Amino acid sequence: MASKLGTFLAELKRRKVYGIAALYAAVGVAISLAVPDLFEALLLPEWTARLVIVLVVLGFPIALVLAWAYEVKPESPRPAGAEDRPAASGRPPEPEARGTVSSPGPPSADATPDQEPPKSIAVLPFVDMSPDQDQEYFCDGMAEELINALTKVEGLRVAARTSSFYFKGKSEDVREIGGQLAVRAVLEGSVRRAEERLRVTAQLISVEDGFHLWSENYDRELKDVFAIQDEISRSIVEALRPALLGQEQQELVTAPTRSLEAYDHYLRGRHYWEGRYEKGLETALSFFEKAVEIDPAYALPHTGIADAYAVLGMYGYLRPEEASERARTTAERAVELDDGLSEAHASLGFIRLLYSWDWDRSEANFLKAIELNPDNADAHAWLSLQLAVQGRFEEACEEAASAERLDPLSNYIVTISAGVFYFKRDFEKAAELLERVVARDPSYLMAVWILGGTYSQMSRHGDAVRAGERAVTLSNDALFFKGWLGYVYGRAGRQEEARALLDELHACEDSRYVSPLSFLSIDVSLGENERALDRLAQAVAEGTPYLYSIHQDPMVDPLRSDPRFTALTSQVGTGIVASGHDPVEEGVNPS
């Protein structure tokens, strides 16, 4: 009974009934004091003054009822956000504590009785309300864990992390967010972390009308973070249960590690991982390795290490043999530690696709990852790439479409889809997708880089050069992207600039690793086919990761008729369905 009374009083406070009562009382007292003298001055009968005072008293409970009811059914539905959603700065007002919550609360009375509960949801990034504003990584991790937990609920579609996080720091109306993500509910909240205490506030909002379906505050010790995540997830499921009848109660969040310190390092690693490329990857790697040092049985940071090494090798920041060995062994270790971890199987598949070219086994890894978590957009996207480079374009397009449906606002996913169309030689479609990404984020390096190559194949050489130069700038003059720019220069007829970049790469070769594909691409654009084939032989011997695309990449079309090319590329990939393209038949404009 005490708990119910506390909840009721807290709800009165949230609906601002207390404030209305205080305001009404103050105005009522003022009227009661002023009316007798005013009515006497106007020569009105004494009973009229008493009548006004009686009406003021009778109106008090009516005002309180209206204050409560207006929150439930206003004439014009108020979108959640006038008070509850983040302001334009991206920071919501901090909610007042309602005490420690020990069990999931029922759906809020804000939900209209006849409202059909949603079966799809987006979890927005939680806002950092900590005193030092230094817990962004932890807030992101909290939201990501809730996304992972809710994907376990059968019948509930959950928007992917990247698409949900697109709205980070933005003040979009929840109904606009729902429309863009094709979901019917949005979860938003904030985290305040101070010393060993944690306060989490969360609210579930219907995007149809902006009403709250459920909201709650949690005040706990930091060591209870996994219990809080599970409790929030189960509370949401309870709020949605009318649409999910037959769903048994289940534990949605299991502690992946007993060490909160290891978990904290893993979250920091993923935060820096999102920056990608050399500096962000190296910082992320240090946090992942620290997490493993603290808890060697914690599978997720092993996956993080594998991903970091895989990408460092892709862009030539590490030699392929070093990147491959570390990526493969840590990904395999992650699978050993947790065979039910979708991310581990996807990462191992990605490494096998790029580095060992063992595409039969990588496809099996991707399919296993999707079986474990059908909403794993990265697994669908990586599988689409593999299918594309094998020439299985119909299947590739289907997987790419699945990835886009799961994560429609992910620049990474859309860029991979564009890559599928690039290999298919549908350059118009590839350019359309990439232009969409670049319009959304002009600094997204991967899209800018591939867009330059796409423009080059379309003979839009001016646009190609501008994109190539922009990619070099965004990469902080990384040698890998300079090699690609040299290719674009050569195709555009700017041979002097292409040769200058080729000389620069040669000058760096003694002191830094330079991918042989960087030399190959420039040589091809200059018509130096024999030198290009020499570099191809070196790339095959080294296991250079970007060779995975050699069977479909239009860049090497001038080499395809050479028997040496055929012999070398036969060593790349297993289970190849179709390889090689006739530039004329495919409509490519060779340089």
Coordinates of C-alpha atoms in Angstrom, one line a residue:
M1 CA 0.0 0.0 0.0
A2 CA 2.8 2.4 0.9
S3 CA 4.5 1.6 -2.4
K4 CA 1.3 2.4 -4.4
L5 CA 0.8 5.6 -2.4
G6 CA 4.3 6.7 -3.1
T7 CA 3.9 5.9 -6.8
F8 CA 0.6 7.9 -6.9
L9 CA 2.2 10.9 -5.1
A10 CA 5.2 10.8 -7.5
E11 CA 2.8 10.7 -10.5
L12 CA 1.0 13.8 -9.0
K13 CA 4.3 15.5 -9.0
R14 CA 5.3 14.5 -12.5
R15 CA 1.9 15.8 -13.9
K16 CA 2.6 19.1 -12.0
V17 CA -0.7 18.8 -10.0
Y18 CA 1.2 20.1 -7.0
G19 CA 2.2 23.2 -8.9
I20 CA -1.4 23.8 -10.2
A21 CA -2.7 23.4 -6.6
A22 CA -0.2 26.0 -5.2
L23 CA -0.9 28.4 -8.0
Y24 CA -4.7 28.1 -7.6
A25 CA -4.5 28.5 -3.8
A26 CA -2.4 31.6 -4.1
V27 CA -4.8 33.2 -6.6
G28 CA -7.8 32.0 -4.6
V29 CA -6.5 33.7 -1.4
A30 CA -5.8 36.9 -3.3
I31 CA -9.3 36.9 -4.7
S32 CA -10.8 36.2 -1.3
L33 CA -9.0 39.1 0.3
A34 CA -9.7 41.6 -2.5
V35 CA -13.3 40.8 -3.4
P36 CA -15.1 42.1 -0.2
D37 CA -13.5 45.6 -0.5
L38 CA -13.9 45.7 -4.3
F39 CA -17.6 44.7 -4.2
E40 CA -18.3 47.1 -1.4
A41 CA -16.7 49.9 -3.4
L42 CA -18.9 49.0 -6.3
L43 CA -22.0 49.0 -4.0
L44 CA -22.7 45.4 -4.8
P45 CA -24.8 43.3 -2.3
E46 CA -22.7 41.5 0.4
W47 CA -23.9 38.1 -0.7
T48 CA -22.3 38.4 -4.1
A49 CA -18.8 38.6 -2.5
R50 CA -19.6 35.5 -0.5
L51 CA -20.8 33.7 -3.6
V52 CA -17.5 34.4 -5.5
I53 CA -15.5 33.1 -2.5
V54 CA -17.6 29.9 -2.5
L55 CA -17.1 29.4 -6.2
V56 CA -13.4 29.8 -5.8
V57 CA -13.4 27.1 -3.1
L58 CA -15.5 24.7 -5.2
G59 CA -13.3 25.3 -8.2
F60 CA -10.2 24.0 -6.4
P61 CA -10.9 20.2 -6.8
I62 CA -12.1 20.8 -10.4
A63 CA -8.8 22.5 -11.2
L64 CA -6.9 19.6 -9.8
V65 CA -8.9 17.0 -11.8
L66 CA -8.3 19.0 -15.0
A67 CA -4.6 19.3 -14.2
W68 CA -4.4 15.5 -14.1
A69 CA -6.7 14.9 -17.0
Y70 CA -5.0 17.4 -19.4
E71 CA -1.9 15.3 -19.2
V72 CA -3.8 12.2 -20.2
K73 CA -6.1 13.5 -23.0
P74 CA -5.4 17.1 -24.0
E75 CA -7.4 18.4 -26.9
S76 CA -4.3 18.5 -29.0
P77 CA -1.9 15.7 -28.1
R78 CA 1.2 17.1 -26.6
P79 CA 4.3 15.5 -28.1
A80 CA 6.5 14.0 -25.4
G81 CA 9.3 16.4 -25.4
A82 CA 7.9 19.8 -24.4
E83 CA 9.3 18.9 -21.0
D84 CA 10.6 15.4 -21.2
R85 CA 12.7 15.3 -24.4
P86 CA 16.1 16.8 -24.8
A87 CA 16.2 20.5 -25.6
A88 CA 18.0 21.8 -28.6
S89 CA 21.2 21.4 -26.8
G90 CA 20.6 17.7 -26.6
R91 CA 20.4 17.7 -22.8
P92 CA 17.0 17.1 -21.1
P93 CA 16.2 18.6 -17.8
E94 CA 17.3 16.2 -15.0
P95 CA 14.4 14.4 -13.5
E96 CA 13.8 14.5 -9.8
A97 CA 14.5 11.3 -7.9
R98 CA 11.6 9.1 -7.1
G99 CA 13.6 6.7 -4.9
T100 CA 15.2 3.4 -5.6
V101 CA 13.1 1.2 -7.7
S102 CA 13.2 -2.5 -6.9
S103 CA 10.8 -3.9 -9.5
P104 CA 9.6 -2.9 -12.9
G105 CA 6.7 -0.4 -12.8
P106 CA 3.5 -0.9 -14.7
P107 CA 2.7 1.0 -17.9
S108 CA 2.2 4.6 -17.2
A109 CA -1.3 5.9 -17.0
D110 CA -0.3 8.3 -19.8
A111 CA -1.1 5.6 -22.4
T112 CA -4.6 5.9 -23.7
P113 CA -6.8 2.8 -22.9
D114 CA -7.7 1.9 -26.5
Q115 CA -4.2 2.5 -27.8
E116 CA -2.6 -0.6 -29.6
P117 CA 0.8 -1.1 -28.1
P118 CA 3.6 -0.9 -30.6
K119 CA 5.6 -3.9 -31.8
S120 CA 8.7 -2.0 -32.9
I121 CA 11.0 0.3 -31.0
A122 CA 14.1 2.5 -31.3
V123 CA 16.4 3.1 -28.3
L124 CA 17.9 6.6 -28.5
P125 CA 21.3 7.4 -27.0
F126 CA 21.0 8.2 -23.4
V127 CA 22.0 11.7 -22.3
D128 CA 25.0 12.2 -20.0
M129 CA 23.8 14.1 -16.9
S130 CA 26.9 13.3 -14.8
P131 CA 28.6 16.2 -12.9
D132 CA 31.7 16.2 -15.1
Q133 CA 30.0 15.4 -18.4
D134 CA 32.5 12.6 -19.0
Q135 CA 30.3 9.6 -19.3
E136 CA 29.2 9.8 -22.9
Y137 CA 30.7 6.4 -23.6
F138 CA 28.9 4.9 -20.7
C139 CA 25.5 6.4 -21.8
D140 CA 26.1 5.0 -25.3
G141 CA 26.9 1.6 -23.8
M142 CA 23.7 1.6 -21.7
A143 CA 21.6 2.3 -24.8
E144 CA 23.4 -0.3 -26.9
E145 CA 23.0 -3.0 -24.2
L146 CA 19.3 -2.2 -24.1
I147 CA 19.1 -2.6 -27.9
N148 CA 20.9 -5.9 -27.7
A149 CA 18.5 -7.1 -24.9
L150 CA 15.3 -6.1 -26.7
T151 CA 16.4 -7.9 -29.9
K152 CA 15.9 -11.1 -27.9
V153 CA 12.1 -10.5 -27.6
E154 CA 10.3 -12.5 -30.2
G155 CA 7.8 -10.4 -32.1
L156 CA 9.5 -7.1 -31.3
R157 CA 11.5 -5.3 -34.1
V158 CA 14.3 -3.1 -32.7
A159 CA 15.9 -0.3 -34.8
A160 CA 19.7 -0.9 -35.2
R161 CA 22.2 1.0 -33.1
T162 CA 23.6 3.1 -35.9
S163 CA 20.3 4.4 -37.1
S164 CA 19.1 5.2 -33.5
F165 CA 22.3 6.9 -32.7
Y166 CA 21.9 9.1 -35.8
F167 CA 19.7 11.3 -33.6
K168 CA 22.3 11.7 -30.9
G169 CA 22.4 15.3 -29.7
K170 CA 19.5 16.3 -32.0
S171 CA 16.1 17.7 -30.9
E172 CA 13.9 15.9 -33.4
D173 CA 10.3 15.3 -32.5
V174 CA 9.7 11.7 -31.5
R175 CA 7.1 11.4 -34.3
E176 CA 9.6 12.4 -36.9
I177 CA 12.1 9.9 -35.4
G178 CA 9.4 7.2 -35.6
G179 CA 8.7 8.0 -39.2
Q180 CA 12.4 7.8 -40.2
L181 CA 13.1 4.6 -38.4
A182 CA 9.7 3.0 -39.1
V183 CA 9.1 2.2 -35.4
R184 CA 6.0 2.8 -33.2
A185 CA 7.8 3.5 -29.9
V186 CA 10.9 5.3 -28.8
L187 CA 12.9 4.8 -25.6
E188 CA 14.9 7.7 -24.4
G189 CA 16.6 8.5 -21.1
S190 CA 19.5 9.9 -19.3
V191 CA 22.3 8.6 -17.0
R192 CA 23.9 10.4 -14.0
R193 CA 27.0 8.6 -12.8
A194 CA 28.7 10.0 -9.7
E195 CA 31.3 8.0 -7.8
E196 CA 29.7 4.6 -7.2
R197 CA 26.1 5.7 -7.6
L198 CA 24.1 5.5 -10.8
R199 CA 20.8 7.2 -11.6
V200 CA 19.0 6.1 -14.8
T201 CA 15.8 7.6 -16.1
A202 CA 14.0 6.0 -19.0
Q203 CA 10.7 6.7 -20.7
L204 CA 8.9 4.8 -23.5
I205 CA 6.9 7.0 -25.8
S206 CA 4.4 6.2 -28.5
V207 CA 5.4 8.0 -31.8
E208 CA 1.8 8.0 -33.0
D209 CA 0.6 10.6 -30.5
G210 CA 3.6 11.4 -28.3
F211 CA 2.1 9.9 -25.1
H212 CA 4.1 8.2 -22.5
L213 CA 3.6 4.4 -22.4
W214 CA 5.9 4.0 -19.4
S215 CA 8.5 5.9 -17.4
E216 CA 10.7 5.2 -14.4
N217 CA 13.7 6.3 -12.5
Y218 CA 16.4 3.9 -11.1
D219 CA 18.8 4.9 -8.3
R220 CA 21.4 2.2 -7.7
E221 CA 24.9 1.3 -6.9
L222 CA 27.1 1.2 -10.0
K223 CA 27.7 -2.5 -9.5
D224 CA 24.0 -3.1 -10.3
V225 CA 24.4 -1.8 -13.9
F226 CA 23.5 -5.1 -15.6
A227 CA 20.5 -5.5 -13.2
I228 CA 19.3 -2.1 -14.2
Q229 CA 19.6 -2.9 -17.9
D230 CA 17.6 -6.1 -17.4
E231 CA 15.0 -4.3 -15.3
I232 CA 14.4 -1.5 -17.9
S233 CA 14.2 -4.1 -20.7
R234 CA 11.7 -6.2 -18.8
S235 CA 9.7 -3.1 -17.9
I236 CA 9.4 -2.2 -21.6
V237 CA 8.3 -5.7 -22.5
E238 CA 5.6 -5.5 -19.8
A239 CA 4.5 -2.2 -21.3
L240 CA 4.2 -3.9 -24.7
R241 CA 2.9 -7.2 -23.4
P242 CA -0.7 -6.8 -24.7
A243 CA 0.8 -7.0 -28.2
L244 CA 3.1 -9.9 -27.3
L245 CA 0.8 -12.3 -25.5
G246 CA 2.3 -15.7 -25.1
Q247 CA 5.7 -14.3 -24.5
E248 CA 7.2 -15.9 -21.4
Q249 CA 9.1 -13.9 -18.9
Q250 CA 12.8 -14.2 -19.7
E251 CA 16.1 -12.8 -18.5
L252 CA 17.0 -10.3 -21.2
V253 CA 20.4 -9.1 -19.9
T254 CA 23.0 -11.4 -18.6
A255 CA 26.2 -10.0 -17.1
P256 CA 28.9 -10.6 -19.7
T257 CA 31.6 -10.1 -17.1
R258 CA 31.9 -10.0 -13.3
S259 CA 34.2 -7.1 -13.6
L260 CA 32.7 -3.6 -13.8
E261 CA 36.1 -2.3 -14.6
A262 CA 36.5 -4.6 -17.6
Y263 CA 33.0 -3.6 -18.8
D264 CA 33.9 0.1 -18.4
H265 CA 37.0 -0.4 -20.6
Y266 CA 35.1 -2.3 -23.2
L267 CA 32.5 0.6 -23.5
R268 CA 35.4 3.1 -23.8
G269 CA 36.9 1.0 -26.5
R270 CA 33.7 0.8 -28.5
H271 CA 33.2 4.6 -28.1
Y272 CA 36.6 5.2 -29.8
W273 CA 36.1 2.5 -32.3
E274 CA 33.2 4.5 -33.8
G275 CA 35.8 7.1 -34.9
R276 CA 37.6 4.4 -37.0
Y277 CA 40.9 4.9 -38.8
E278 CA 44.3 5.0 -37.2
K279 CA 44.0 7.2 -34.1
G280 CA 40.6 6.0 -33.1
L281 CA 41.3 2.4 -33.7
E282 CA 44.6 2.4 -31.8
T283 CA 42.9 4.1 -28.8
A284 CA 40.0 1.6 -29.0
L285 CA 42.5 -1.3 -29.2
S286 CA 44.2 -0.2 -25.9
F287 CA 40.9 -0.2 -24.0
F288 CA 39.9 -3.6 -25.4
E289 CA 43.2 -5.1 -24.5
K290 CA 42.9 -3.7 -21.0
A291 CA 39.5 -5.2 -20.6
V292 CA 40.8 -8.6 -21.7
E293 CA 43.8 -8.2 -19.2
I294 CA 41.3 -7.6 -16.4
D295 CA 38.9 -10.4 -17.4
P296 CA 40.4 -12.9 -20.0
A297 CA 37.1 -14.7 -20.2
Y298 CA 35.1 -11.7 -21.4
A299 CA 34.2 -12.4 -25.0
L300 CA 33.2 -9.0 -26.3
P301 CA 36.5 -7.2 -26.0
H302 CA 38.2 -10.1 -27.8
T303 CA 35.8 -9.3 -30.7
G304 CA 36.7 -5.6 -30.4
I305 CA 40.4 -6.4 -30.7
A306 CA 39.7 -8.6 -33.8
D307 CA 37.7 -5.8 -35.4
A308 CA 40.4 -3.2 -34.7
Y309 CA 43.2 -5.3 -36.1
A310 CA 41.1 -6.2 -39.2
V311 CA 40.5 -2.5 -40.1
L312 CA 44.1 -1.4 -39.3
G313 CA 45.3 -4.0 -41.8
M314 CA 42.7 -3.0 -44.4
Y315 CA 43.9 0.6 -44.6
G316 CA 47.6 -0.3 -44.5
Y317 CA 48.3 0.9 -41.0
L318 CA 49.7 -2.5 -40.3
R319 CA 51.3 -5.2 -42.4
P320 CA 48.7 -7.8 -43.5
E321 CA 50.4 -10.7 -41.8
E322 CA 50.5 -8.9 -38.5
A323 CA 46.9 -7.7 -38.7
S324 CA 45.6 -11.0 -40.0
E325 CA 47.2 -13.1 -37.2
R326 CA 46.0 -11.0 -34.4
A327 CA 42.5 -10.5 -35.8
R328 CA 42.0 -14.2 -36.5
T329 CA 43.3 -15.5 -33.2
T330 CA 41.2 -13.0 -31.1
A331 CA 38.1 -13.6 -33.1
E332 CA 38.4 -17.4 -32.7
R333 CA 39.0 -16.9 -29.0
A334 CA 35.8 -14.8 -28.8
V335 CA 33.8 -17.7 -30.4
E336 CA 35.4 -20.2 -28.0
L337 CA 34.4 -18.1 -25.0
D338 CA 30.8 -17.5 -26.2
D339 CA 29.7 -19.6 -29.2
G340 CA 26.3 -17.9 -28.9
L341 CA 27.7 -14.4 -29.5
S342 CA 26.5 -13.2 -32.9
E343 CA 29.1 -10.4 -33.1
A344 CA 32.0 -12.9 -32.6
H345 CA 30.8 -15.1 -35.6
A346 CA 30.3 -12.0 -37.8
S347 CA 33.8 -10.7 -37.0
L348 CA 35.4 -14.1 -37.7
G349 CA 33.6 -14.2 -41.0
F350 CA 34.7 -10.7 -41.9
I351 CA 38.4 -11.7 -41.2
R352 CA 38.1 -14.9 -43.2
L353 CA 36.5 -12.9 -46.1
L354 CA 39.3 -10.3 -46.2
Y355 CA 42.5 -12.1 -45.1
S356 CA 42.3 -15.8 -45.7
W357 CA 39.9 -15.6 -48.6
D358 CA 38.2 -18.7 -47.2
W359 CA 34.8 -17.7 -48.4
D360 CA 33.1 -21.1 -47.7
R361 CA 33.9 -20.8 -44.0
S362 CA 33.2 -17.0 -43.9
E363 CA 29.8 -17.5 -45.4
A364 CA 29.1 -20.1 -42.7
N365 CA 30.2 -17.6 -40.0
F366 CA 27.9 -14.9 -41.4
L367 CA 24.9 -17.3 -41.6
K368 CA 25.6 -18.4 -38.0
A369 CA 25.7 -14.8 -36.8
I370 CA 22.4 -14.1 -38.6
E371 CA 20.9 -17.2 -37.1
L372 CA 21.9 -16.1 -33.6
N373 CA 20.7 -12.6 -34.2
P374 CA 18.6 -12.0 -37.4
D375 CA 18.9 -8.2 -36.6
N376 CA 22.7 -8.1 -36.9
A377 CA 22.9 -5.6 -39.8
D378 CA 26.7 -5.8 -40.0
A379 CA 26.5 -9.6 -40.6
H380 CA 23.9 -9.1 -43.4
A381 CA 26.1 -6.3 -45.0
W382 CA 29.3 -8.3 -44.8
L383 CA 27.6 -11.3 -46.3
S384 CA 26.3 -9.1 -49.1
L385 CA 29.9 -8.0 -49.9
Q386 CA 31.1 -11.6 -50.1
L387 CA 28.2 -12.6 -52.3
A388 CA 29.0 -9.6 -54.6
V389 CA 32.7 -10.4 -55.0
Q390 CA 31.7 -14.0 -55.9
G391 CA 29.4 -12.7 -58.6
R392 CA 26.2 -13.8 -56.8
F393 CA 24.6 -10.4 -57.3
E394 CA 21.0 -11.3 -56.8
E395 CA 21.7 -12.8 -53.4
A396 CA 24.0 -9.9 -52.6
C397 CA 21.4 -7.3 -53.3
E398 CA 18.9 -9.1 -51.1
E399 CA 21.3 -9.2 -48.2
A400 CA 22.2 -5.5 -48.7
A401 CA 18.6 -4.6 -48.7
S402 CA 18.1 -6.6 -45.5
A403 CA 20.9 -4.7 -43.9
E404 CA 19.5 -1.3 -45.0
R405 CA 16.1 -2.2 -43.6
L406 CA 17.6 -3.1 -40.3
D407 CA 19.8 0.0 -40.1
P408 CA 18.5 2.6 -42.6
L409 CA 20.4 5.6 -41.3
S410 CA 23.8 3.9 -41.0
N411 CA 26.4 5.5 -43.3
Y412 CA 28.5 2.3 -43.1
I413 CA 25.6 0.0 -44.1
V414 CA 24.5 2.2 -47.0
T415 CA 28.1 2.6 -48.2
I416 CA 28.5 -1.2 -48.3
S417 CA 25.3 -1.5 -50.3
A418 CA 26.8 1.0 -52.7
G419 CA 29.9 -1.2 -52.9
V420 CA 27.7 -4.1 -54.0
F421 CA 26.3 -2.0 -56.9
Y422 CA 29.8 -0.8 -57.7
F423 CA 31.0 -4.4 -58.2
K424 CA 27.8 -5.1 -60.1
R425 CA 28.7 -2.3 -62.5
D426 CA 25.5 -0.4 -61.6
F427 CA 27.5 2.8 -61.1
E428 CA 24.4 5.1 -61.3
K429 CA 22.9 3.3 -58.3
A430 CA 26.1 3.2 -56.4
A431 CA 26.6 6.9 -56.9
E432 CA 23.0 7.6 -55.8
L433 CA 23.5 5.8 -52.5
L434 CA 26.9 7.3 -51.8
E435 CA 25.7 10.9 -52.6
R436 CA 23.0 10.3 -50.1
V437 CA 25.5 9.4 -47.4
V438 CA 27.9 12.3 -48.2
A439 CA 24.9 14.7 -48.2
R440 CA 24.1 13.5 -44.7
D441 CA 27.8 13.5 -43.5
P442 CA 30.3 15.2 -45.8
S443 CA 33.2 14.0 -43.6
Y444 CA 32.3 10.2 -43.9
L445 CA 35.6 9.1 -45.4
M446 CA 34.6 5.6 -46.7
A447 CA 31.7 7.0 -48.7
V448 CA 33.8 9.9 -50.1
W449 CA 36.5 7.5 -51.2
I450 CA 34.3 5.0 -52.9
L451 CA 32.3 7.8 -54.5
G452 CA 35.5 9.1 -56.1
G453 CA 36.1 5.7 -57.6
T454 CA 32.5 5.4 -58.8
Y455 CA 32.7 8.8 -60.5
S456 CA 35.9 7.7 -62.2
Q457 CA 34.2 4.6 -63.7
M458 CA 31.4 6.9 -64.9
S459 CA 34.0 9.2 -66.6
R460 CA 33.0 12.0 -64.3
H461 CA 36.7 12.8 -63.8
G462 CA 36.4 16.3 -62.3
D463 CA 34.0 15.0 -59.6
A464 CA 36.3 12.0 -59.1
V465 CA 39.3 14.1 -58.5
R466 CA 37.5 16.4 -56.1
A467 CA 36.3 13.3 -54.1
G468 CA 39.7 11.7 -54.2
E469 CA 41.4 14.8 -52.9
R470 CA 38.8 15.2 -50.2
A471 CA 39.4 11.6 -49.1
V472 CA 43.1 12.2 -48.7
T473 CA 42.4 15.3 -46.6
L474 CA 39.9 13.4 -44.4
S475 CA 42.3 10.5 -43.9
N476 CA 45.1 12.9 -42.7
D477 CA 47.2 12.1 -45.8
A478 CA 47.1 8.3 -45.3
L479 CA 49.2 6.5 -47.9
F480 CA 46.4 4.1 -48.8
F481 CA 44.1 7.0 -50.0
K482 CA 47.0 8.7 -51.8
G483 CA 47.4 5.6 -53.9
W484 CA 43.7 5.7 -54.8
L485 CA 43.9 9.5 -55.6
G486 CA 46.9 8.6 -57.9
Y487 CA 44.6 6.2 -59.8
V488 CA 41.9 8.8 -60.1
Y489 CA 44.5 11.3 -61.4
G490 CA 45.7 8.8 -64.0
R491 CA 42.2 8.1 -65.2
A492 CA 41.5 11.8 -65.5
G493 CA 44.5 12.3 -67.8
R494 CA 46.5 14.1 -65.0
Q495 CA 49.5 11.8 -65.4
E496 CA 52.1 14.2 -64.0
E497 CA 50.2 14.4 -60.7
A498 CA 49.7 10.6 -60.7
R499 CA 53.4 10.0 -61.1
A500 CA 54.2 12.5 -58.4
L501 CA 52.1 10.5 -55.9
L502 CA 53.7 7.3 -57.2
D503 CA 57.2 8.8 -56.4
E504 CA 55.9 9.8 -53.0
L505 CA 54.8 6.3 -52.2
H506 CA 58.1 4.8 -53.4
A507 CA 60.0 7.3 -51.1
C508 CA 57.9 6.1 -48.1
E509 CA 58.4 2.4 -48.9
D510 CA 61.6 1.9 -46.9
S511 CA 60.4 3.5 -43.7
R512 CA 56.6 2.7 -43.7
Y513 CA 54.4 -0.1 -44.9
V514 CA 52.7 0.8 -48.2
S515 CA 50.1 -1.5 -49.6
P516 CA 51.2 -3.0 -53.0
L517 CA 47.6 -2.2 -54.2
S518 CA 48.4 1.5 -53.9
F519 CA 51.2 1.1 -56.4
L520 CA 49.1 -1.2 -58.6
S521 CA 46.2 1.2 -58.9
I522 CA 48.4 4.0 -60.1
D523 CA 50.3 1.8 -62.5
V524 CA 47.0 0.6 -64.0
S525 CA 45.8 4.1 -64.6
L526 CA 49.1 4.9 -66.3
G527 CA 49.0 1.9 -68.5
E528 CA 52.0 0.3 -66.8
N529 CA 50.4 -3.2 -66.8
E530 CA 53.6 -5.3 -66.3
R531 CA 54.5 -3.3 -63.2
A532 CA 51.0 -3.5 -62.0
L533 CA 51.1 -7.3 -62.3
D534 CA 54.3 -7.4 -60.3
R535 CA 52.6 -5.6 -57.5
L536 CA 49.6 -7.9 -57.8
A537 CA 52.0 -10.9 -57.3
Q538 CA 53.3 -9.1 -54.2
A539 CA 49.8 -8.5 -52.9
V540 CA 48.8 -12.1 -53.3
A541 CA 52.0 -13.3 -51.5
E542 CA 51.3 -10.8 -48.6
G543 CA 47.6 -11.7 -48.3
T544 CA 46.7 -8.0 -48.8
P545 CA 43.0 -7.8 -47.6
Y546 CA 41.6 -5.6 -50.4
L547 CA 42.4 -8.4 -52.9
Y548 CA 39.1 -9.9 -51.8
S549 CA 37.4 -7.8 -54.5
I550 CA 39.8 -8.6 -57.3
H551 CA 37.3 -10.8 -59.3
Q552 CA 34.8 -7.9 -59.7
D553 CA 36.7 -4.7 -59.2
P554 CA 36.5 -2.6 -62.4
M555 CA 39.8 -0.9 -61.5
V556 CA 41.8 -3.9 -62.7
D557 CA 39.8 -4.5 -66.0
P558 CA 42.8 -3.6 -68.1
L559 CA 44.7 -6.6 -66.7
R560 CA 42.0 -9.2 -67.0
S561 CA 43.1 -10.5 -70.5
D562 CA 46.6 -11.3 -69.2
P563 CA 47.2 -15.0 -68.4
R564 CA 49.4 -13.9 -65.5
F565 CA 46.4 -12.1 -64.0
T566 CA 44.3 -15.2 -64.3
A567 CA 46.9 -17.3 -62.6
L568 CA 47.4 -14.9 -59.7
T569 CA 43.7 -14.2 -59.0
S570 CA 42.9 -18.0 -59.0
Q571 CA 44.6 -18.0 -55.6
V572 CA 42.1 -15.6 -54.2
G573 CA 38.9 -16.9 -52.7
T574 CA 37.0 -20.2 -52.5
G575 CA 33.6 -21.1 -53.9
I576 CA 33.8 -18.4 -56.6
V577 CA 30.7 -18.5 -58.8
A578 CA 31.8 -15.9 -61.5
S579 CA 34.9 -13.9 -61.9
G580 CA 36.2 -11.4 -64.4
H581 CA 34.3 -8.9 -66.5
D582 CA 34.6 -7.8 -70.1
P583 CA 34.8 -4.0 -69.9
V584 CA 33.1 -3.5 -73.2
E585 CA 30.2 -5.8 -72.4
E586 CA 29.8 -4.3 -69.0
G587 CA 29.7 -0.8 -70.3
V588 CA 32.9 0.3 -68.5
N589 CA 34.8 3.2 -70.0
P590 CA 38.4 2.0 -69.6
S591 CA 41.1 4.6 -69.5

